[in-house]
Structures are given as structure tokens and as C-alpha cells.
mmCIF file of C-alpha atoms in Angstrom:
data_model
loop_
_atom_site.group_PDB
_atom_site.id
_atom_site.type_symbol
_atom_site.label_atom_id
_atom_site.label_comp_id
_atom_site.label_asym_id
_atom_site.label_seq_id
_atom_site.Cartn_x
_atom_site.Cartn_y
_atom_site.Cartn_z
ATOM 1 C CA MET A 6 144.954 47.201 104.821
ATOM 2 C CA SER A 7 141.577 45.581 105.462
ATOM 3 C CA LEU A 8 138.422 46.309 103.512
ATOM 4 C CA ALA A 9 136.868 47.787 106.680
ATOM 5 C CA ALA A 10 139.740 50.256 106.945
ATOM 6 C CA LEU A 11 139.189 51.374 103.363
ATOM 7 C CA GLN A 12 135.487 51.991 103.847
ATOM 8 C CA SER A 13 134.168 55.369 104.933
ATOM 9 C CA PRO A 14 132.701 55.536 108.448
ATOM 10 C CA PRO A 15 128.904 55.360 108.629
ATOM 11 C CA GLY A 16 127.007 58.641 108.552
ATOM 12 C CA ALA A 17 125.710 60.334 111.675
ATOM 13 C CA PRO A 18 122.063 59.181 111.257
ATOM 14 C CA GLU A 19 123.206 55.556 111.053
ATOM 15 C CA ILE A 20 125.475 55.983 114.097
ATOM 16 C CA LEU A 21 122.575 57.441 116.099
ATOM 17 C CA ARG A 22 120.148 54.704 115.014
ATOM 18 C CA ARG A 23 122.611 52.006 116.017
ATOM 19 C CA SER A 24 123.178 53.589 119.412
ATOM 20 C CA ARG A 25 119.480 54.015 120.148
ATOM 21 C CA ALA A 26 118.871 50.361 119.306
ATOM 22 C CA LEU A 27 121.631 49.215 121.679
ATOM 23 C CA VAL A 28 120.577 51.479 124.547
ATOM 24 C CA ALA A 29 116.772 51.292 124.237
ATOM 25 C CA PRO A 30 116.219 48.075 126.260
ATOM 26 C CA ALA A 31 118.347 49.245 129.212
ATOM 27 C CA LEU A 32 116.792 52.723 129.111
ATOM 28 C CA ALA A 33 113.270 51.280 129.108
ATOM 29 C CA GLN A 34 114.139 48.956 131.984
ATOM 30 C CA ALA A 35 115.530 51.849 134.046
ATOM 31 C CA VAL A 36 112.511 54.101 133.438
ATOM 32 C CA GLY A 37 110.170 51.189 134.141
ATOM 33 C CA SER A 38 111.585 50.929 137.666
ATOM 34 C CA LEU A 39 110.128 54.330 138.583
ATOM 35 C CA HIS A 40 106.735 55.027 140.150
ATOM 36 C CA PRO A 41 104.192 54.397 137.361
ATOM 37 C CA TRP A 42 103.059 58.031 137.144
ATOM 38 C CA VAL A 43 106.614 59.308 137.145
ATOM 39 C CA ALA A 44 107.572 56.637 134.609
ATOM 40 C CA GLU A 45 104.795 57.887 132.316
ATOM 41 C CA MET A 46 106.080 61.473 132.547
ATOM 42 C CA ALA A 47 109.613 60.249 131.891
ATOM 43 C CA GLY A 48 108.386 58.250 128.901
ATOM 44 C CA TYR A 49 106.571 61.322 127.600
ATOM 45 C CA ALA A 50 109.718 63.425 128.008
ATOM 46 C CA LEU A 51 111.753 60.813 126.138
ATOM 47 C CA GLY A 52 109.175 60.720 123.338
ATOM 48 C CA HIS A 53 108.161 57.126 124.041
ATOM 49 C CA CYS A 54 104.525 57.768 124.965
ATOM 50 C CA GLU A 55 101.738 60.345 124.984
ATOM 51 C CA VAL A 56 99.911 61.734 128.006
ATOM 52 C CA GLY A 57 98.052 58.771 129.466
ATOM 53 C CA GLY A 58 100.682 56.265 128.353
ATOM 54 C CA ALA A 59 99.633 55.482 124.778
ATOM 55 C CA PRO A 60 102.626 54.846 122.477
ATOM 56 C CA ALA A 61 103.959 58.042 120.916
ATOM 57 C CA THR A 62 103.704 58.654 117.216
ATOM 58 C CA GLY A 63 105.942 61.748 117.031
ATOM 59 C CA ALA A 64 109.687 62.150 116.890
ATOM 60 C CA GLN A 65 111.905 61.065 119.775
ATOM 61 C CA GLY A 66 115.201 62.601 120.810
ATOM 62 C CA LYS A 67 118.186 61.808 118.631
ATOM 63 C CA GLY A 68 120.161 60.190 121.451
ATOM 64 C CA VAL A 69 123.335 62.178 120.850
ATOM 65 C CA ARG A 70 124.743 61.695 124.342
ATOM 66 C CA GLN A 71 124.086 57.978 124.447
ATOM 67 C CA ALA A 72 125.823 57.629 121.077
ATOM 68 C CA LEU A 73 128.862 59.460 122.438
ATOM 69 C CA ALA A 74 128.994 57.117 125.436
ATOM 70 C CA LEU A 75 129.022 54.031 123.204
ATOM 71 C CA LEU A 76 131.636 55.565 120.905
ATOM 72 C CA GLY A 77 133.735 56.446 123.940
ATOM 73 C CA ALA A 78 133.733 52.773 124.949
ATOM 74 C CA GLU A 79 134.708 51.688 121.447
ATOM 75 C CA ALA A 80 137.370 54.393 121.216
ATOM 76 C CA ALA A 81 138.969 52.842 124.296
ATOM 77 C CA GLY A 82 139.095 49.485 122.531
ATOM 78 C CA GLY A 83 136.088 47.979 124.284
ATOM 79 C CA PRO A 84 132.709 46.837 122.966
ATOM 80 C CA ALA A 85 129.923 49.384 122.612
ATOM 81 C CA GLU A 86 127.916 47.416 125.172
ATOM 82 C CA ALA A 87 130.407 48.386 127.891
ATOM 83 C CA GLY A 88 129.235 51.980 127.564
ATOM 84 C CA VAL A 89 125.509 51.231 127.884
ATOM 85 C CA PRO A 90 125.207 52.120 131.618
ATOM 86 C CA GLY A 91 126.925 55.431 130.899
ATOM 87 C CA ALA A 92 124.664 55.994 127.905
ATOM 88 C CA VAL A 93 121.547 55.421 130.000
ATOM 89 C CA ALA A 94 122.849 57.695 132.764
ATOM 90 C CA VAL A 95 123.639 60.629 130.473
ATOM 91 C CA GLU A 96 120.331 60.264 128.607
ATOM 92 C CA LEU A 97 118.470 60.405 131.918
ATOM 93 C CA VAL A 98 120.460 63.431 133.086
ATOM 94 C CA HIS A 99 119.924 65.182 129.769
ATOM 95 C CA THR A 100 116.175 64.572 129.956
ATOM 96 C CA PHE A 101 116.105 65.787 133.563
ATOM 97 C CA SER A 102 117.887 68.975 132.533
ATOM 98 C CA LEU A 103 115.403 69.599 129.698
ATOM 99 C CA LEU A 104 112.431 69.175 132.035
ATOM 100 C CA HIS A 105 113.772 71.799 134.408
ATOM 101 C CA ASP A 106 115.140 74.012 131.634
ATOM 102 C CA ASP A 107 111.712 74.295 130.005
ATOM 103 C CA ILE A 108 110.215 75.372 133.333
ATOM 104 C CA MET A 109 112.950 77.938 133.987
ATOM 105 C CA ASP A 110 112.704 79.395 130.482
ATOM 106 C CA GLY A 111 108.914 79.192 130.290
ATOM 107 C CA ASP A 112 109.165 77.177 127.054
ATOM 108 C CA ALA A 113 105.759 75.669 126.354
ATOM 109 C CA LEU A 114 106.931 73.406 123.511
ATOM 110 C CA ARG A 115 109.537 70.674 123.282
ATOM 111 C CA ARG A 116 110.001 68.798 119.986
ATOM 112 C CA GLY A 117 106.808 70.263 118.619
ATOM 113 C CA ARG A 118 104.466 69.205 121.427
ATOM 114 C CA PRO A 119 103.647 70.517 124.927
ATOM 115 C CA ALA A 120 106.583 70.442 127.314
ATOM 116 C CA VAL A 121 106.160 68.150 130.325
ATOM 117 C CA TRP A 122 105.259 71.025 132.639
ATOM 118 C CA LYS A 123 102.496 72.117 130.258
ATOM 119 C CA ALA A 124 101.229 68.571 129.782
ATOM 120 C CA TYR A 125 101.324 67.465 133.443
ATOM 121 C CA GLY A 126 101.842 70.600 135.540
ATOM 122 C CA THR A 127 104.884 72.317 136.975
ATOM 123 C CA GLY A 128 105.067 70.361 140.229
ATOM 124 C CA PRO A 129 104.823 66.954 138.563
ATOM 125 C CA ALA A 130 107.453 67.975 135.991
ATOM 126 C CA VAL A 131 109.875 68.984 138.757
ATOM 127 C CA LEU A 132 109.221 65.661 140.485
ATOM 128 C CA ALA A 133 109.857 63.721 137.265
ATOM 129 C CA GLY A 134 113.112 65.613 136.706
ATOM 130 C CA ASP A 135 114.276 64.850 140.244
ATOM 131 C CA ALA A 136 113.451 61.176 139.744
ATOM 132 C CA LEU A 137 115.447 61.029 136.507
ATOM 133 C CA PHE A 138 118.440 62.659 138.185
ATOM 134 C CA ALA A 139 118.400 60.095 141.019
ATOM 135 C CA LEU A 140 117.870 57.222 138.581
ATOM 136 C CA ALA A 141 120.858 58.308 136.490
ATOM 137 C CA VAL A 142 123.241 58.116 139.446
ATOM 138 C CA GLU A 143 121.707 54.815 140.601
ATOM 139 C CA THR A 144 122.041 53.306 137.114
ATOM 140 C CA LEU A 145 125.692 54.226 136.820
ATOM 141 C CA ALA A 146 126.542 53.161 140.380
ATOM 142 C CA ALA A 147 125.094 49.710 139.652
ATOM 143 C CA ALA A 148 127.244 49.177 136.537
ATOM 144 C CA PRO A 149 129.288 45.956 136.840
ATOM 145 C CA ALA A 150 132.684 47.551 136.333
ATOM 146 C CA GLY A 151 134.249 47.584 139.813
ATOM 147 C CA VAL A 152 136.587 50.483 140.498
ATOM 148 C CA ARG A 153 135.805 51.915 137.073
ATOM 149 C CA THR A 154 132.255 52.539 138.290
ATOM 150 C CA ALA A 155 133.427 54.749 141.141
ATOM 151 C CA ARG A 156 135.430 56.871 138.697
ATOM 152 C CA ALA A 157 132.441 57.016 136.357
ATOM 153 C CA VAL A 158 130.120 58.202 139.133
ATOM 154 C CA ARG A 159 132.604 60.952 140.023
ATOM 155 C CA GLN A 160 132.761 61.922 136.339
ATOM 156 C CA LEU A 161 128.974 62.200 136.173
ATOM 157 C CA THR A 162 128.600 64.174 139.412
ATOM 158 C CA THR A 163 131.340 66.591 138.334
ATOM 159 C CA ALA A 164 129.508 67.141 135.054
ATOM 160 C CA LEU A 165 126.259 67.685 136.958
ATOM 161 C CA GLY A 166 127.887 70.363 139.088
ATOM 162 C CA ASP A 167 129.197 72.103 135.968
ATOM 163 C CA LEU A 168 125.794 71.819 134.313
ATOM 164 C CA VAL A 169 124.124 73.520 137.290
ATOM 165 C CA ARG A 170 126.714 76.302 137.256
ATOM 166 C CA GLY A 171 126.144 76.810 133.538
ATOM 167 C CA GLN A 172 122.382 76.930 134.034
ATOM 168 C CA ALA A 173 122.808 79.408 136.889
ATOM 169 C CA ASP A 174 124.911 81.705 134.698
ATOM 170 C CA ASP A 175 122.386 81.410 131.875
ATOM 171 C CA LEU A 176 119.577 82.522 134.193
ATOM 172 C CA LEU A 177 121.641 85.359 135.655
ATOM 173 C CA PHE A 178 122.584 86.600 132.189
ATOM 174 C CA ALA A 179 118.915 87.429 131.587
ATOM 175 C CA GLY A 180 119.035 90.180 134.212
ATOM 176 C CA ARG A 181 122.222 91.797 132.939
ATOM 177 C CA PRO A 182 122.320 94.726 130.492
ATOM 178 C CA TRP A 183 123.042 94.335 126.788
ATOM 179 C CA THR A 184 125.825 96.939 126.876
ATOM 180 C CA GLY A 185 128.034 98.721 129.390
ATOM 181 C CA PRO A 186 130.153 97.511 132.322
ATOM 182 C CA GLY A 187 127.702 94.793 133.366
ATOM 183 C CA ALA A 188 127.202 93.346 129.891
ATOM 184 C CA VAL A 189 127.828 89.650 129.246
ATOM 185 C CA GLY A 190 131.123 89.048 127.444
ATOM 186 C CA VAL A 191 131.805 86.403 124.838
ATOM 187 C CA ALA A 192 134.234 84.593 127.179
ATOM 188 C CA GLU A 193 131.557 84.476 129.890
ATOM 189 C CA TYR A 194 129.079 83.130 127.393
ATOM 190 C CA GLU A 195 131.461 80.349 126.343
ATOM 191 C CA GLY A 196 132.089 79.402 129.974
ATOM 192 C CA MET A 197 128.335 79.157 130.465
ATOM 193 C CA ALA A 198 127.940 77.068 127.300
ATOM 194 C CA GLU A 199 130.706 74.683 128.350
ATOM 195 C CA GLY A 200 128.924 74.029 131.627
ATOM 196 C CA LYS A 201 125.353 73.988 130.385
ATOM 197 C CA THR A 202 125.965 71.869 127.285
ATOM 198 C CA GLY A 203 129.596 70.787 127.054
ATOM 199 C CA ALA A 204 129.946 69.174 130.477
ATOM 200 C CA LEU A 205 127.441 66.421 129.721
ATOM 201 C CA LEU A 206 128.756 65.794 126.194
ATOM 202 C CA GLY A 207 132.258 65.488 127.604
ATOM 203 C CA ALA A 208 131.020 63.226 130.381
ATOM 204 C CA ALA A 209 129.258 60.979 127.871
ATOM 205 C CA LEU A 210 132.479 60.319 125.960
ATOM 206 C CA ALA A 211 134.549 59.937 129.125
ATOM 207 C CA LEU A 212 132.039 57.631 130.841
ATOM 208 C CA GLY A 213 132.013 55.201 127.956
ATOM 209 C CA ALA A 214 135.800 55.148 127.891
ATOM 210 C CA GLN A 215 136.076 54.663 131.665
ATOM 211 C CA LEU A 216 133.568 51.815 131.732
ATOM 212 C CA ALA A 217 135.520 50.113 128.936
ATOM 213 C CA GLY A 218 138.792 50.423 130.895
ATOM 214 C CA ALA A 219 140.383 53.333 129.033
ATOM 215 C CA PRO A 220 144.132 53.639 129.611
ATOM 216 C CA GLY A 221 145.960 56.658 131.004
ATOM 217 C CA GLU A 222 144.650 60.076 130.101
ATOM 218 C CA MET A 223 142.199 59.005 127.412
ATOM 219 C CA ALA A 224 139.048 59.771 129.427
ATOM 220 C CA PRO A 225 140.140 63.334 130.362
ATOM 221 C CA VAL A 226 141.060 64.032 126.717
ATOM 222 C CA LEU A 227 137.654 62.789 125.564
ATOM 223 C CA ASP A 228 136.020 64.919 128.232
ATOM 224 C CA ARG A 229 137.802 68.045 126.962
ATOM 225 C CA ALA A 230 136.906 67.205 123.356
ATOM 226 C CA GLY A 231 133.258 66.799 124.314
ATOM 227 C CA ARG A 232 133.274 70.133 126.104
ATOM 228 C CA HIS A 233 134.546 71.890 122.974
ATOM 229 C CA LEU A 234 131.856 70.092 121.013
ATOM 230 C CA GLY A 235 129.302 71.298 123.540
ATOM 231 C CA VAL A 236 130.215 74.939 123.008
ATOM 232 C CA ALA A 237 129.968 74.468 119.231
ATOM 233 C CA PHE A 238 126.665 72.655 119.705
ATOM 234 C CA GLN A 239 125.275 75.450 121.919
ATOM 235 C CA ILE A 240 126.304 78.101 119.398
ATOM 236 C CA ALA A 241 124.563 76.130 116.658
ATOM 237 C CA ASP A 242 121.524 75.934 118.918
ATOM 238 C CA ASP A 243 121.655 79.722 119.330
ATOM 239 C CA LEU A 244 121.666 80.130 115.563
ATOM 240 C CA LEU A 245 118.653 77.840 115.275
ATOM 241 C CA GLY A 246 116.962 79.759 118.090
ATOM 242 C CA ILE A 247 116.927 82.848 115.872
ATOM 243 C CA TRP A 248 116.855 81.535 112.298
ATOM 244 C CA GLY A 249 115.807 77.901 112.656
ATOM 245 C CA ASP A 250 112.847 76.352 110.889
ATOM 246 C CA PRO A 251 110.071 75.706 113.465
ATOM 247 C CA ALA A 252 109.237 72.470 111.630
ATOM 248 C CA VAL A 253 112.740 71.252 112.509
ATOM 249 C CA THR A 254 113.347 72.875 115.904
ATOM 250 C CA GLY A 255 109.829 72.468 117.287
ATOM 251 C CA LYS A 256 109.988 76.054 118.568
ATOM 252 C CA PRO A 257 108.806 79.395 117.160
ATOM 253 C CA VAL A 258 111.170 81.278 114.841
ATOM 254 C CA HIS A 259 113.052 84.134 116.546
ATOM 255 C CA GLY A 260 112.153 82.576 119.904
ATOM 256 C CA ASP A 261 115.442 83.459 121.647
ATOM 257 C CA LEU A 262 115.226 87.083 120.511
ATOM 258 C CA ARG A 263 111.630 87.280 121.694
ATOM 259 C CA GLN A 264 112.748 86.058 125.133
ATOM 260 C CA GLY A 265 115.729 88.419 125.220
ATOM 261 C CA LYS A 266 118.266 85.599 125.672
ATOM 262 C CA LYS A 267 121.965 86.475 125.672
ATOM 263 C CA THR A 268 123.025 84.273 122.766
ATOM 264 C CA LEU A 269 126.348 84.414 120.971
ATOM 265 C CA PRO A 270 125.121 85.820 117.631
ATOM 266 C CA VAL A 271 123.576 88.765 119.484
ATOM 267 C CA LEU A 272 126.547 89.292 121.807
ATOM 268 C CA ALA A 273 128.952 89.214 118.844
ATOM 269 C CA ALA A 274 126.771 91.634 116.887
ATOM 270 C CA LEU A 275 126.711 94.092 119.785
ATOM 271 C CA LYS A 276 130.537 94.144 119.801
ATOM 272 C CA ALA A 277 130.754 94.651 116.029
ATOM 273 C CA PRO A 278 130.960 97.956 114.196
ATOM 274 C CA GLY A 279 127.399 98.968 113.534
ATOM 275 C CA GLY A 280 126.092 97.231 116.650
ATOM 276 C CA ALA A 281 124.802 100.491 118.173
ATOM 277 C CA ALA A 282 121.491 100.275 116.286
ATOM 278 C CA LEU A 283 120.924 96.771 117.637
ATOM 279 C CA ALA A 284 121.782 97.888 121.175
ATOM 280 C CA GLN A 285 119.320 100.762 120.910
ATOM 281 C CA LEU A 286 116.586 98.449 119.649
ATOM 282 C CA LEU A 287 117.143 95.882 122.399
ATOM 283 C CA ALA A 288 117.085 98.582 125.077
ATOM 284 C CA SER A 289 113.995 100.284 123.676
ATOM 285 C CA GLN A 290 111.433 97.924 125.243
ATOM 286 C CA PRO A 291 111.429 95.091 127.809
ATOM 287 C CA ALA A 292 110.204 92.581 125.214
ATOM 288 C CA LEU A 293 110.343 93.029 121.462
ATOM 289 C CA ASP A 294 107.163 92.747 119.442
ATOM 290 C CA GLU A 295 107.015 90.759 116.199
ATOM 291 C CA ALA A 296 108.283 93.640 114.088
ATOM 292 C CA GLY A 297 111.056 94.226 116.618
ATOM 293 C CA VAL A 298 112.313 90.661 116.618
ATOM 294 C CA ARG A 299 112.376 90.578 112.817
ATOM 295 C CA ARG A 300 114.357 93.815 112.728
ATOM 296 C CA ALA A 301 116.722 92.564 115.450
ATOM 297 C CA ALA A 302 117.402 89.340 113.548
ATOM 298 C CA ALA A 303 118.151 91.327 110.404
ATOM 299 C CA LEU A 304 120.509 93.641 112.299
ATOM 300 C CA VAL A 305 122.366 90.739 113.930
ATOM 301 C CA GLU A 306 122.987 89.222 110.520
ATOM 302 C CA ARG A 307 123.821 92.535 108.819
ATOM 303 C CA VAL A 308 126.591 93.533 111.250
ATOM 304 C CA GLY A 309 128.150 90.056 111.227
ATOM 305 C CA GLY A 310 126.861 88.444 114.428
ATOM 306 C CA ARG A 311 125.637 85.351 112.644
ATOM 307 C CA ALA A 312 128.905 84.881 110.740
ATOM 308 C CA ALA A 313 130.976 85.444 113.904
ATOM 309 C CA ALA A 314 129.004 82.802 115.769
ATOM 310 C CA GLU A 315 129.474 80.329 112.932
ATOM 311 C CA ARG A 316 133.240 80.961 112.966
ATOM 312 C CA GLU A 317 133.401 80.408 116.716
ATOM 313 C CA ALA A 318 131.469 77.160 116.431
ATOM 314 C CA ARG A 319 133.936 75.940 113.789
ATOM 315 C CA ARG A 320 136.868 76.914 116.021
ATOM 316 C CA HIS A 321 135.564 74.817 118.898
ATOM 317 C CA LEU A 322 134.859 71.903 116.588
ATOM 318 C CA ALA A 323 138.436 72.106 115.286
ATOM 319 C CA SER A 324 139.717 72.030 118.891
ATOM 320 C CA ALA A 325 137.654 68.921 119.580
ATOM 321 C CA GLU A 326 138.971 67.218 116.453
ATOM 322 C CA GLU A 327 142.558 68.144 117.351
ATOM 323 C CA LEU A 328 142.183 66.538 120.771
ATOM 324 C CA LEU A 329 140.758 63.372 119.235
ATOM 325 C CA ALA A 330 143.586 63.234 116.691
ATOM 326 C CA GLY A 331 146.159 63.378 119.489
ATOM 327 C CA ALA A 332 144.599 60.555 121.498
ATOM 328 C CA SER A 333 145.314 56.864 120.930
ATOM 329 C CA LEU A 334 141.795 55.928 119.898
ATOM 330 C CA ALA A 335 140.697 52.774 118.129
ATOM 331 C CA PRO A 336 140.735 53.833 114.444
ATOM 332 C CA GLU A 337 137.226 52.712 113.450
ATOM 333 C CA ALA A 338 135.625 54.345 116.486
ATOM 334 C CA ALA A 339 137.655 57.511 115.909
ATOM 335 C CA GLY A 340 136.261 57.730 112.369
ATOM 336 C CA ARG A 341 132.709 57.403 113.660
ATOM 337 C CA LEU A 342 133.369 60.043 116.301
ATOM 338 C CA ARG A 343 134.674 62.547 113.767
ATOM 339 C CA ALA A 344 131.680 61.936 111.490
ATOM 340 C CA LEU A 345 129.253 62.463 114.362
ATOM 341 C CA LEU A 346 131.019 65.548 115.736
ATOM 342 C CA SER A 347 131.010 67.277 112.379
ATOM 343 C CA SER A 348 127.305 66.652 111.839
ATOM 344 C CA LEU A 349 126.399 67.714 115.376
ATOM 345 C CA ALA A 350 128.243 71.006 115.225
ATOM 346 C CA ASP A 351 126.504 71.823 111.937
ATOM 347 C CA ARG A 352 123.197 70.520 113.396
ATOM 348 C CA THR A 353 122.630 68.459 110.269
ATOM 349 C CA VAL A 354 121.223 65.562 112.310
#
């Protein structure tokens, strides 16, 4: 056995740093092809610049999806570079979805600074999102991989359709009651989370594998694994949306409760014994005040909603790991994938 095989895989932060370094030149080139004003908004959304174009000094996105695309290429036995067009495409789509998501949710902050729609206006932010969506498809379609490119474009557009369906469900959930016949069920929530978050994570892994010439059913297996990861990731995001540290999340504590979002910890708590008090509180006023959100968070935790959500996140992560274990992946890349998946589901990176 080689020394490399005996060594532990690198940690998630190192994996993400490596991926960002490999993808950054191609991502910058793609964004630079846009109209200068739109390119500035895109650069602001990506954390590359401030309003006006000056270099940014704050934190950028972690680049999770681009890392998955590169690891997908390596898992298929190809070089990481083969997955770069897929990495750029999914990063652009992810950024596009965040631009529009912030508008739909009315979120004024993203990564601790004004969201694009607050910094530039709603109309310009919509325009920038549309441009990123078009650029993502164009970037992938231009990848020099022949017939593999056509399959990759279909993979991306399928994921986009699922993402839109997930976003639609998420918006519709807001108008449904907390309890009773029209209440949102846990299974419905997980279907929404798979579309809204899992579809693009699955596509990232599958795109990298396809562009690297993955054999047989490897790309579909990676897609399914990424979708399970996405549900776990969304549940972890829900937990942070209630109990996360604003210094880490860039958003106010208890923000999801304040907005009345149908998140898994709350839905699980409502189904638990003792959930009646929470249901009564949530139904008592259209929007909870500060005392109300603190009490709601305490009730969700007390009746087991937080613990149930954590268990469900672990279950989906285990399903993702089981799928990866059953696929014929290149061993070193598989080790990196498992390290990254575990850290992502726990939101430790």
C-alpha cells in the first residue's frame, strides 16, 4: 500500500480552498464576459467586490458546489480540471438562486452585508440573476467534452427545474396553516428541500463525473447522493436559522421563526407530544415579536424538534455515504468526498 493510501484525506477547509483556487480563473473569466454593470453586481454577489467595483475585504462564499464538481470528476478517475466548466456553471446557478431567493424572502442581508437587491435595487438584482442563469448554461454548453457536454447540459437543466419546483413549494408553504388538514408534512418538506437544495448539489457531483467521462451509472448515483446531502444541508441550515450565531450565519438569530418559515425543527416539534403549546403560540399572531420568537425557539427545543431535525439530517447523510460506498469511485477522491460531506452536513465549514 502506498504512503498516499495510508494518509488521511485532507480536511474540508483544505478541499474547499483547493477547489476555489482551481475554479477562480475560469469563474472570473465567465463573469467578466457580462455587461460591466451586471458583472459588478455578479462580483458583489460572489463576494469579489464591493458596490462600485472596489475589491472586497469580507468573506466570500465557501464554494461548496464547485468543490463537489471537481471531486465528481476525480471520483470518475479524471483530473479535477475536467470538472471546472461544471464547477463554474453550478456556482453561477447557485449565486443566481441566492439573488432571487433574497428578494422572495425579503432578506436584507447576505453573508453579513446588504443583499444585492438592497445594494443595487430589486430590478437590477433580478437582471443580474437572469444573466447568471444564462451564463451558467452557456458556460457548460461551451465545455470541450463533445457528447458529454450535451448530457451535462441536460443534467443542469433538470436540476434547475427541480430547484424552481422546490422554491415554489417553499413559497407556497408560507401560506399554509401550522396545523390541521392543510399543514405541511415532513415528507413534503423533504421533497421541497431536495429540490431547493439537493438538486444542485447532486448536479454538481454528477456534472463533474460526466465531464470526466464517468462510466455506467456513476453519475446518477452521485446525483442521488448529492440530493440526500442537500436535504441534510437544508436541515442544518434550518437549525442555524433558529439557533445560529449571527457572526457566523450573517443573519439575525431566530430569523426563520420571525419570518414564520416552515422549517423542519418546527414541523417536527408540532408533531411531537407537547407541541400544542407551540401551535397555539404560532397561531396567536401573524408575526411573532421578540419575546414570542424566543419562547417559540425554547418550545421547539423542549419538545424535541431540534433533536428530531438533527436525527433526520444524520439519516440523509448516512444515505449519501451508503450510495458513495456502493459506487466504484477512485479511492482518494472518495475519501475527500466523505470528509467534505460529513463537514457540510454538520455545517462545520
